[in-house]
Amino acid sequence: MLKEFRDFVMRGNVLDLAVAVIMGAAFGPIVTSLVNDIIMPPIGALLGRVDFSSLFLNLSDQAYPSLKAAKEAGAPVIGYGAFLSTIINFLIIAFVVFQIVRIANRFKKAAPAAVAVTKECPQCGMSIPIQAKRCPHCTSQL
């Protein structure tokens, strides 16, 4: 059983998947920082100095000056600004993965052309081996 497990783990696909998961985990915070620190501030400035991470919908009867204050008070809120940032994170990651796959597909070797192993007998139309000198079906000379 240990040998089977070792063989399973050492298969190329499993190792590739492990590397991809580790790279994805390392790539996530970079994209989050890109979105929160570089992309969202200019968008917020264009929309009237809005900080997307502080946008929320208050579901309680009391008014709160910020998302942090509402959460500290335990008020039910919908933090749609953080959700918008997460959606932008996802779109950036999906676009980068799409580009990586496109580039990787360019470097893949083309599948070798299928080599014919049979041909058609000109007399009877049956499929015969390419090296045949005489048709085994109609016995005609090829």
CSV table of C-alpha atoms in Angstrom, one decimal:
chain,number,residue,atom,x,y,z
A,1,MET,CA,0.0,0.0,0.0
A,2,LEU,CA,2.9,2.4,0.8
A,3,LYS,CA,4.4,1.7,-2.6
A,4,GLU,CA,1.1,2.5,-4.4
A,5,PHE,CA,0.8,5.7,-2.4
A,6,ARG,CA,4.4,6.7,-3.3
A,7,ASP,CA,3.8,5.9,-7.0
A,8,PHE,CA,0.6,8.0,-6.9
A,9,VAL,CA,2.3,11.0,-5.2
A,10,MET,CA,5.3,10.8,-7.6
A,11,ARG,CA,3.1,10.8,-10.7
A,12,GLY,CA,3.8,14.0,-12.8
A,13,ASN,CA,0.2,15.3,-12.6
A,14,VAL,CA,0.1,15.2,-8.8
A,15,LEU,CA,3.4,17.0,-8.4
A,16,ASP,CA,2.3,19.6,-11.0
A,17,LEU,CA,-1.0,20.1,-9.1
A,18,ALA,CA,0.9,20.5,-5.8
A,19,VAL,CA,3.2,23.1,-7.4
A,20,ALA,CA,0.2,24.9,-8.9
A,21,VAL,CA,-1.6,25.1,-5.5
A,22,ILE,CA,1.5,26.5,-3.8
A,23,MET,CA,2.1,29.0,-6.5
A,24,GLY,CA,-1.6,30.0,-6.4
A,25,ALA,CA,-1.4,30.5,-2.6
A,26,ALA,CA,1.6,32.7,-3.0
A,27,PHE,CA,0.0,34.6,-5.9
A,28,GLY,CA,-3.2,35.4,-4.1
A,29,PRO,CA,-1.8,38.0,-1.6
A,30,ILE,CA,0.0,39.7,-4.5
A,31,VAL,CA,-3.2,40.2,-6.4
A,32,THR,CA,-5.1,41.2,-3.3
A,33,SER,CA,-2.5,43.9,-2.7
A,34,LEU,CA,-2.6,45.0,-6.3
A,35,VAL,CA,-6.3,45.4,-6.2
A,36,ASN,CA,-6.6,47.0,-2.7
A,37,ASP,CA,-3.5,49.2,-2.9
A,38,ILE,CA,-3.1,50.1,-6.6
A,39,ILE,CA,-6.4,49.5,-8.6
A,40,MET,CA,-9.1,50.5,-6.1
A,41,PRO,CA,-7.7,53.8,-4.9
A,42,PRO,CA,-7.8,55.5,-8.3
A,43,ILE,CA,-11.2,54.1,-9.0
A,44,GLY,CA,-12.4,55.4,-5.7
A,45,ALA,CA,-10.9,58.8,-6.5
A,46,LEU,CA,-12.6,58.9,-9.8
A,47,LEU,CA,-15.9,58.1,-8.1
A,48,GLY,CA,-15.6,60.9,-5.5
A,49,ARG,CA,-13.0,59.7,-3.0
A,50,VAL,CA,-14.8,56.5,-2.2
A,51,ASP,CA,-13.0,53.8,-0.2
A,52,PHE,CA,-14.5,50.6,-1.5
A,53,SER,CA,-13.5,48.5,1.5
A,54,SER,CA,-15.7,50.7,3.7
A,55,LEU,CA,-18.8,50.5,1.6
A,56,PHE,CA,-21.6,48.7,3.5
A,57,LEU,CA,-25.3,48.4,3.7
A,58,ASN,CA,-26.6,48.7,7.3
A,59,LEU,CA,-29.4,46.3,8.1
A,60,SER,CA,-30.1,47.6,11.6
A,61,ASP,CA,-32.2,50.5,12.8
A,62,GLN,CA,-29.2,52.4,14.1
A,63,ALA,CA,-26.8,54.5,12.0
A,64,TYR,CA,-23.1,53.8,12.1
A,65,PRO,CA,-20.4,56.1,10.7
A,66,SER,CA,-18.2,53.3,9.3
A,67,LEU,CA,-18.2,49.6,8.6
A,68,LYS,CA,-15.8,49.0,11.4
A,69,ALA,CA,-18.1,50.7,13.9
A,70,ALA,CA,-21.1,48.7,12.7
A,71,LYS,CA,-19.1,45.4,13.1
A,72,GLU,CA,-17.9,46.3,16.5
A,73,ALA,CA,-21.4,47.1,17.6
A,74,GLY,CA,-22.5,43.7,16.2
A,75,ALA,CA,-24.9,45.2,13.7
A,76,PRO,CA,-26.0,43.2,10.7
A,77,VAL,CA,-24.3,44.6,7.7
A,78,ILE,CA,-23.6,43.7,4.1
A,79,GLY,CA,-20.0,44.7,3.2
A,80,TYR,CA,-20.5,45.0,-0.6
A,81,GLY,CA,-17.3,47.1,-1.0
A,82,ALA,CA,-15.1,44.2,0.2
A,83,PHE,CA,-17.2,41.9,-2.1
A,84,LEU,CA,-16.5,44.2,-5.1
A,85,SER,CA,-12.7,44.1,-4.3
A,86,THR,CA,-12.9,40.3,-4.1
A,87,ILE,CA,-14.6,40.1,-7.5
A,88,ILE,CA,-11.9,42.2,-9.0
A,89,ASN,CA,-9.3,40.0,-7.4
A,90,PHE,CA,-10.9,36.9,-9.0
A,91,LEU,CA,-11.1,38.6,-12.4
A,92,ILE,CA,-7.4,39.5,-12.3
A,93,ILE,CA,-6.4,36.0,-11.2
A,94,ALA,CA,-8.6,34.4,-13.8
A,95,PHE,CA,-7.2,36.6,-16.6
A,96,VAL,CA,-3.6,35.9,-15.5
A,97,VAL,CA,-4.3,32.1,-15.5
A,98,PHE,CA,-5.9,32.4,-18.9
A,99,GLN,CA,-2.8,34.1,-20.3
A,100,ILE,CA,-0.5,31.5,-18.7
A,101,VAL,CA,-2.5,28.7,-20.3
A,102,ARG,CA,-2.5,30.5,-23.7
A,103,ILE,CA,1.2,30.9,-23.6
A,104,ALA,CA,1.8,27.3,-22.4
A,105,ASN,CA,-0.4,26.0,-25.3
A,106,ARG,CA,1.8,27.8,-27.8
A,107,PHE,CA,4.8,25.9,-26.6
A,108,LYS,CA,3.2,22.4,-26.7
A,109,LYS,CA,4.4,20.1,-29.3
A,110,ALA,CA,2.0,19.3,-32.0
A,111,ALA,CA,0.6,15.8,-31.9
A,112,PRO,CA,2.4,13.5,-34.4
A,113,ALA,CA,0.5,12.8,-37.5
A,114,ALA,CA,-1.1,9.4,-37.5
A,115,VAL,CA,0.8,6.9,-39.6
A,116,ALA,CA,-1.3,4.8,-41.9
A,117,VAL,CA,-0.9,1.1,-41.3
A,118,THR,CA,-3.4,-0.1,-43.9
A,119,LYS,CA,-4.4,0.7,-47.4
A,120,GLU,CA,-7.4,-0.2,-49.6
A,121,CYS,CA,-7.1,-3.0,-52.2
A,122,PRO,CA,-7.8,-1.4,-55.7
A,123,GLN,CA,-9.6,-4.6,-56.8
A,124,CYS,CA,-12.0,-5.5,-54.0
A,125,GLY,CA,-11.8,-2.3,-51.7
A,126,MET,CA,-11.0,-4.2,-48.6
A,127,SER,CA,-8.5,-2.9,-46.0
A,128,ILE,CA,-5.1,-4.6,-46.1
A,129,PRO,CA,-1.7,-4.0,-44.5
A,130,ILE,CA,0.5,-1.5,-46.3
A,131,GLN,CA,3.3,-4.0,-46.8
A,132,ALA,CA,1.0,-6.5,-48.5
A,133,LYS,CA,2.0,-7.7,-52.0
A,134,ARG,CA,-1.1,-9.7,-52.6
A,135,CYS,CA,-4.7,-9.0,-51.3
A,136,PRO,CA,-5.7,-11.7,-48.8
A,137,HIS,CA,-9.3,-11.3,-49.7
A,138,CYS,CA,-9.4,-11.4,-53.5
A,139,THR,CA,-5.8,-12.6,-54.0
A,140,SER,CA,-5.1,-10.0,-56.7
A,141,GLN,CA,-1.4,-8.9,-57.2
A,142,LEU,CA,-0.7,-5.4,-55.8
